[in-house]
Amino acid sequence: MQDLIKGKEKLEFENLAAEIVERVEWLGCFGKDPLGGVSRLLYSEEWDEAQKAMKGWMENEGFEVQFDEIGNLSGIVKGNDMSETILTGSHIDTVTNGGLYDGQYGIVAGVLALKYLKEHYGQPKRNLEIVSLAEEEGSRFPYAFWGSKNIVGTVVRKDVEMIKDFDGVPFVKAMNKSGFNFRDESKAPRQDLKAFVEIHIEQGNVLEKEKKSVGVVHSIVGQRRFTIEVTGEANHAGTTPMGYRKDAVYAASHMIYELISLAKQQGDPLVMTVGKMEVKPNIVNVVPGTVIFTVDVRHTDKNAINQFTEMLSKNIVEISQEHGVETSIEMWLDADPVSMDPRIVEIIERQCRNNSLNYKLIHSGAGHDAQIFAETVPTAMLFVPSRNGISHNPAEYTEPADLAEGVKALIATLYELAYIE
Ligand code: HGY
Ligand code: MN
Ligand code: MN
């Protein structure tokens, strides 16, 4: 097997690290948040601008560029056999006050990898495609993986038709405002995808602790997300004795304390997070009538997730009764734990070994579009280290040298998948 990087066509990498940093900083300007980091939520104005800017860059690199119906943006290097496609990419949306690398590093790395391969090896055997996926985080609307699920055809339209963001903006209105609409569900999903390889920051600290530049992911955690709405009774803070209250904050706090204690008892690798909470009417001298909070539960084992979410529901019902409040539990994400494709993992490992890339096999505690593709397309992931394991935070950072090592691994992998195999 030709060793791409050690071979006669040694990649010119002296500028690669600088180019990656320049590009992630450029892309990070679309949604730069005055409170820090990047806030680029699905179908926001900054999301529109970022996708348009990515379209311009991909066109400048000579790719065939197109949006799909819902706003996934693709750049394609056409192959001899156009019936097959090797896909790479990641998500363009961010969390609020997110970092510069989550999602967008995978898009920048993919464009640079296709640019390199096109310039050095010309037309591939099969199509090489980079996709800037519309949405993965689930940060604006109670729905996640919107971009990848539309490509693999697992979206159920009714799951988003009525949803709204926390400001009450309907999903469909936001999508139409950005110029996009539902995909034609009478059409079969794409059948040309022969592999999907996503490169992403680790968002944990294992690679840094073990001084590795590249992670080869073997499996991705499963996760479930819920919105819990606790309805008590808004009342006067001065004239309502403690014994006569239906205090939604008191009830919700009790639920959250019990559930997090339960998660701690369960122990690693189970993790549970209450990341978002809204109190209504949220006024200093009103006993809160309503609390809405989110729950994110993850584990490597599907049964463990099932068991924990059964306990979650049971605890919430019991505590609701104890407080005399009404509680609704709505699950809006249920992503199974998945293993990466062994054949592609082997290719990545071999290319890392042959090209002296300092790598290790690793599990992903973060969810990724790769776990959606993995259900129907041979899929693998590459990681680069996150400093102090920090992510979903303006302090998110990866050393430029590691960013470049990741792109080298991606180039070598895509080369073998699109030019050799
Ligand atoms: O939440 C996650 O695991 C990912 O960053 N969306
Ligand atoms: Mn991500
Ligand atoms: Mn993320």
XYZ file of C-alpha atoms and ligand atoms in Angstrom:
429
model
C 0.000 0.000 0.000
C 1.505 3.307 -1.004
C 2.579 5.258 2.065
C 1.196 8.622 1.152
C 3.171 10.782 3.500
C 6.470 8.870 3.702
C 6.385 8.132 -0.006
C 7.979 10.165 -2.797
C 4.993 12.526 -2.728
C 5.837 13.801 0.767
C 3.064 16.244 1.635
C 4.197 19.828 2.019
C 3.068 20.373 5.586
C 5.129 23.304 6.678
C 2.177 25.673 6.091
C -0.633 23.268 6.896
C -0.899 24.050 10.628
C -0.959 27.808 9.966
C -3.586 27.382 7.235
C -5.867 25.344 9.502
C -5.650 27.919 12.315
C -6.308 30.756 9.875
C -9.361 28.971 8.509
C -10.939 28.001 11.856
C -10.454 31.579 13.060
C -11.989 32.874 9.803
C -14.994 30.548 10.131
C -15.286 31.383 13.839
C -15.939 35.029 12.943
C -19.428 34.029 11.787
C -21.183 34.033 15.139
C -18.363 35.486 17.251
C -20.114 36.043 20.582
C -19.399 39.274 22.531
C -19.716 37.130 25.673
C -16.954 34.864 24.345
C -16.552 32.014 21.925
C -18.792 31.281 18.977
C -22.598 31.115 18.981
C -23.835 29.847 15.600
C -27.183 28.144 15.984
C -29.099 26.385 13.207
C -30.743 28.739 10.674
C -29.559 31.855 12.509
C -28.196 34.787 10.464
C -24.625 33.826 11.459
C -25.355 30.260 10.366
C -26.533 31.567 6.961
C -23.362 33.675 6.632
C -21.063 30.791 7.602
C -22.619 28.395 5.085
C -22.435 31.031 2.339
C -18.774 31.697 3.188
C -18.026 27.946 3.129
C -19.744 27.746 -0.273
C -17.437 30.473 -1.593
C -14.320 28.741 -0.268
C -15.324 25.355 -1.697
C -16.068 26.982 -5.091
C -12.653 28.677 -5.039
C -11.067 25.251 -4.565
C -12.813 24.077 -7.730
C -15.225 21.640 -6.031
C -18.732 21.060 -7.377
C -20.743 22.809 -4.674
C -24.402 22.365 -3.755
C -26.847 22.712 -0.871
C -29.330 19.934 -0.252
C -32.962 20.768 0.542
C -32.445 21.369 4.289
C -29.105 23.252 4.098
C -26.307 20.655 4.210
C -23.528 22.099 2.017
C -21.417 19.721 -0.116
C -18.192 20.201 -2.078
C -17.445 17.334 -4.475
C -14.335 16.197 -6.364
C -15.907 13.988 -9.020
C -14.438 10.496 -9.465
C -14.142 8.212 -12.482
C -16.940 6.123 -10.992
C -19.553 8.672 -9.968
C -21.865 6.041 -8.529
C -19.751 5.797 -5.380
C -18.797 8.522 -2.892
C -16.347 8.763 -0.013
C -17.704 11.407 2.356
C -15.984 13.439 5.051
C -17.265 16.400 7.049
C -18.745 17.642 10.299
C -21.289 20.160 11.609
C -21.317 23.939 11.061
C -23.538 24.748 14.034
C -22.147 25.351 17.523
C -23.378 25.431 21.100
C -23.881 28.888 22.624
C -20.475 30.406 23.540
C -18.816 27.351 22.018
C -15.235 26.958 20.917
C -13.445 27.391 17.594
C -12.925 23.704 16.846
C -16.041 21.608 17.665
C -17.525 20.794 14.256
C -15.775 23.430 12.229
C -12.317 21.832 12.477
C -13.763 18.759 10.721
C -15.116 20.906 7.890
C -11.883 22.911 7.468
C -9.792 19.713 7.630
C -12.017 18.100 5.006
C -11.715 21.001 2.560
C -7.914 21.088 3.003
C -7.697 17.308 2.577
C -9.733 17.319 -0.650
C -7.738 20.318 -1.906
C -4.457 18.465 -1.272
C -5.622 15.193 -2.838
C -7.089 16.955 -5.903
C -3.856 18.945 -6.448
C -1.485 15.994 -5.914
C -3.438 13.027 -7.257
C -6.016 14.463 -9.630
C -9.260 12.669 -10.243
C -10.082 9.948 -7.680
C -11.520 6.530 -8.546
C -14.787 7.482 -6.816
C -16.263 10.816 -5.730
C -14.647 12.555 -2.794
C -17.081 14.817 -0.938
C -16.816 17.226 1.993
C -20.073 18.147 3.737
C -20.723 21.075 6.068
C -23.593 19.498 7.995
C -26.443 21.851 8.879
C -26.883 20.925 12.542
C -25.683 18.402 15.133
C -25.746 20.006 18.580
C -29.460 20.305 19.323
C -28.636 23.731 20.827
C -31.450 25.836 19.359
C -34.323 23.412 18.873
C -35.146 20.200 20.799
C -33.783 18.075 17.948
C -30.231 16.965 17.173
C -28.319 15.565 14.170
C -30.721 17.318 11.735
C -28.063 17.454 8.984
C -26.804 13.860 9.072
C -30.264 12.374 9.721
C -31.544 14.041 6.545
C -28.708 12.538 4.503
C -29.272 8.977 5.787
C -33.052 9.432 5.644
C -33.947 8.815 9.313
C -35.730 12.154 9.857
C -39.436 11.813 10.739
C -40.941 15.106 9.568
C -43.537 15.244 12.362
C -40.678 15.290 14.919
C -39.813 18.853 13.914
C -43.009 20.259 12.375
C -44.290 21.659 15.663
C -41.099 22.338 17.616
C -39.986 25.848 18.573
C -36.815 27.319 20.019
C -36.722 28.854 23.496
C -37.831 32.201 22.036
C -40.911 30.543 20.495
C -39.618 30.657 16.898
C -41.034 27.664 14.975
C -38.444 25.323 13.400
C -40.161 25.413 9.986
C -40.271 29.231 9.968
C -36.544 29.436 10.757
C -35.726 26.847 8.067
C -37.813 28.633 5.418
C -36.293 32.001 6.390
C -32.840 30.576 5.605
C -34.170 29.454 2.229
C -34.520 25.732 2.971
C -37.322 23.230 3.320
C -38.039 19.584 4.143
C -36.412 16.977 1.932
C -38.670 15.093 -0.463
C -39.353 12.024 1.664
C -40.710 10.148 -1.371
C -37.087 10.033 -2.600
C -34.886 7.209 -1.235
C -31.898 8.378 0.815
C -28.478 8.457 -0.892
C -27.185 5.015 -1.952
C -23.768 6.215 -3.187
C -22.067 6.614 0.191
C -19.342 3.938 0.551
C -17.691 5.479 3.620
C -18.013 8.433 5.992
C -14.926 9.606 7.896
C -15.319 12.472 10.389
C -12.393 14.244 12.033
C -13.201 16.079 15.268
C -11.601 17.348 18.458
C -11.648 14.766 21.265
C -13.425 17.090 23.735
C -11.814 15.034 26.503
C -8.291 14.801 27.896
C -7.141 11.255 27.104
C -4.998 12.091 24.049
C -3.371 15.003 25.852
C -2.697 12.904 28.983
C -1.165 10.124 26.860
C 0.690 12.605 24.607
C -0.931 11.319 21.429
C -1.631 13.546 18.415
C -4.292 11.413 16.771
C -7.175 9.340 18.162
C -8.684 6.527 16.097
C -12.230 6.141 17.412
C -13.526 2.575 17.873
C -16.951 3.409 19.354
C -19.280 6.288 20.210
C -21.427 6.615 23.326
C -25.209 6.307 23.192
C -27.303 9.199 24.491
C -30.836 10.222 25.339
C -32.079 13.764 25.861
C -35.265 14.886 27.592
C -37.187 18.069 28.338
C -38.898 17.927 31.744
C -41.685 20.452 32.473
C -42.750 20.844 36.117
C -46.029 22.711 36.658
C -46.866 23.928 40.167
C -48.712 27.135 41.022
C -47.408 30.683 40.730
C -48.262 32.582 43.885
C -47.391 35.561 46.090
C -43.981 35.200 47.777
C -45.202 37.050 50.883
C -48.702 35.825 51.534
C -48.316 32.111 50.643
C -47.248 30.043 53.681
C -44.564 27.416 52.899
C -47.069 24.600 53.574
C -49.483 25.899 50.941
C -47.074 26.209 48.047
C -46.768 24.222 44.811
C -43.272 25.559 44.224
C -41.986 24.303 40.849
C -38.355 25.219 41.670
C -38.477 23.271 44.950
C -39.903 20.207 43.158
C -37.507 20.456 40.199
C -34.495 20.936 42.497
C -35.504 17.816 44.401
C -35.780 15.839 41.128
C -32.434 17.097 39.838
C -30.629 16.362 43.116
C -32.056 12.824 43.228
C -31.240 12.098 39.551
C -27.662 13.367 39.698
C -27.118 11.442 42.948
C -28.431 8.343 41.156
C -26.026 8.946 38.256
C -23.110 9.288 40.675
C -24.111 6.015 42.351
C -24.230 4.286 38.937
C -20.628 5.409 38.338
C -18.569 5.775 35.111
C -19.093 5.670 32.195
C -22.693 6.817 32.861
C -22.971 10.617 32.724
C -26.048 12.775 33.267
C -26.312 16.526 32.742
C -28.994 19.117 33.468
C -27.709 21.760 31.055
C -30.648 24.066 30.517
C -33.270 25.381 32.938
C -36.043 27.951 32.634
C -38.072 29.310 35.560
C -41.450 30.995 34.982
C -42.359 33.715 35.673
C -38.752 34.105 36.956
C -39.611 37.045 39.226
C -38.076 37.628 42.644
C -41.363 37.892 44.577
C -43.381 35.152 42.838
C -43.434 31.496 43.913
C -42.401 29.827 40.627
C -45.267 28.164 38.808
C -43.243 26.392 36.119
C -39.745 25.002 35.644
C -38.526 23.544 32.341
C -35.190 21.696 32.404
C -33.255 19.375 30.098
C -31.615 16.025 30.888
C -28.772 14.493 28.822
C -27.915 10.859 29.724
C -25.053 8.886 28.126
C -23.486 5.450 28.417
C -21.556 3.033 26.221
C -24.176 0.332 26.881
C -27.758 0.602 25.593
C -29.189 -1.465 28.475
C -27.580 0.822 31.040
C -29.215 3.828 29.326
C -32.580 2.022 29.344
C -32.286 1.176 33.041
C -31.265 4.679 34.048
C -34.033 6.356 32.072
C -36.605 3.978 33.627
C -35.362 5.040 37.088
C -35.445 8.674 35.944
C -39.146 8.461 35.025
C -40.048 6.576 38.229
C -38.245 9.114 40.446
C -39.825 12.090 38.691
C -43.351 10.673 39.059
C -42.828 9.950 42.780
C -41.361 13.378 43.529
C -44.131 15.092 41.536
C -46.745 13.375 43.688
C -44.872 14.299 46.875
C -44.894 17.978 45.849
C -48.394 18.020 44.397
C -47.119 19.233 41.013
C -47.728 18.010 37.443
C -44.689 16.906 35.393
C -44.297 16.039 31.720
C -41.270 14.081 30.432
C -40.505 14.376 26.714
C -37.649 12.368 25.166
C -36.446 14.052 21.951
C -33.168 12.292 21.275
C -32.408 8.572 21.446
C -29.059 7.762 19.752
C -27.673 4.234 20.218
C -24.045 3.560 21.103
C -22.277 2.499 17.889
C -19.016 0.803 16.868
C -16.950 2.242 14.051
C -16.366 0.183 10.887
C -13.470 -2.256 11.600
C -12.208 -2.174 8.005
C -11.854 1.623 7.972
C -10.440 1.660 11.509
C -7.776 -0.780 10.275
C -7.004 1.476 7.270
C -6.624 4.508 9.535
C -4.413 2.663 12.003
C -2.186 1.320 9.217
C -1.878 4.733 7.583
C -1.005 6.260 10.963
C 1.665 3.599 11.580
C 3.100 3.841 8.066
C 3.249 7.606 8.244
C 4.666 7.792 11.770
C 1.572 9.499 13.178
C 1.461 9.218 16.965
C -2.017 7.686 17.512
C -4.105 5.594 19.895
C -7.461 3.798 19.669
C -10.075 5.677 21.687
C -13.781 5.713 22.627
C -15.934 8.834 22.137
C -17.924 10.170 25.117
C -19.277 12.916 22.879
C -22.017 12.333 20.365
C -21.201 12.888 16.697
C -22.789 12.827 13.263
C -20.645 9.743 12.681
C -22.986 7.757 14.959
C -25.921 8.633 12.681
C -24.057 7.682 9.491
C -22.751 4.482 11.149
C -26.254 2.968 11.103
C -26.180 2.644 7.297
C -22.717 3.661 5.992
C -19.261 2.210 6.851
C -18.079 4.962 9.219
C -15.002 5.922 11.224
C -13.739 8.927 13.201
C -10.436 10.610 13.881
C -9.731 12.777 16.943
C -7.141 15.393 17.767
C -6.386 16.400 21.374
C -8.286 19.060 23.337
C -6.160 21.092 25.747
C -7.182 20.221 29.335
C -10.074 18.279 27.777
C -12.072 21.515 27.582
C -14.858 21.851 24.988
C -18.230 23.596 24.566
C -16.371 26.549 26.010
C -14.486 29.545 24.509
C -11.304 28.056 26.037
C -11.530 25.089 23.607
C -8.073 24.707 22.011
C -5.919 22.264 20.056
C -2.218 22.744 19.308
C -1.686 23.692 15.621
C 0.813 20.830 15.209
C -1.869 18.360 16.331
C -4.428 19.948 13.984
C -1.977 19.300 11.147
C -1.305 15.681 12.238
C -5.055 15.109 12.117
C -5.313 16.439 8.581
C -2.398 14.220 7.510
C -4.213 11.170 8.910
C -7.411 12.261 7.137
C -5.574 12.777 3.822
C -3.930 9.355 4.036
C -7.249 7.662 4.886
C -9.270 9.405 2.169
C -6.475 8.680 -0.324
C -6.719 4.955 0.334
C -10.545 4.956 0.285
C -10.996 7.119 -2.813
C -7.910 6.447 -4.960
C -6.661 2.978 -4.067
C -9.337 0.572 -2.818
O -23.069 16.874 22.938
C -22.241 16.285 22.257
O -21.788 15.217 22.591
C -21.782 16.869 20.960
O -20.805 17.832 21.204
N -22.886 17.416 20.229
Mn -19.237 18.257 17.604
Mn -20.529 19.764 20.401
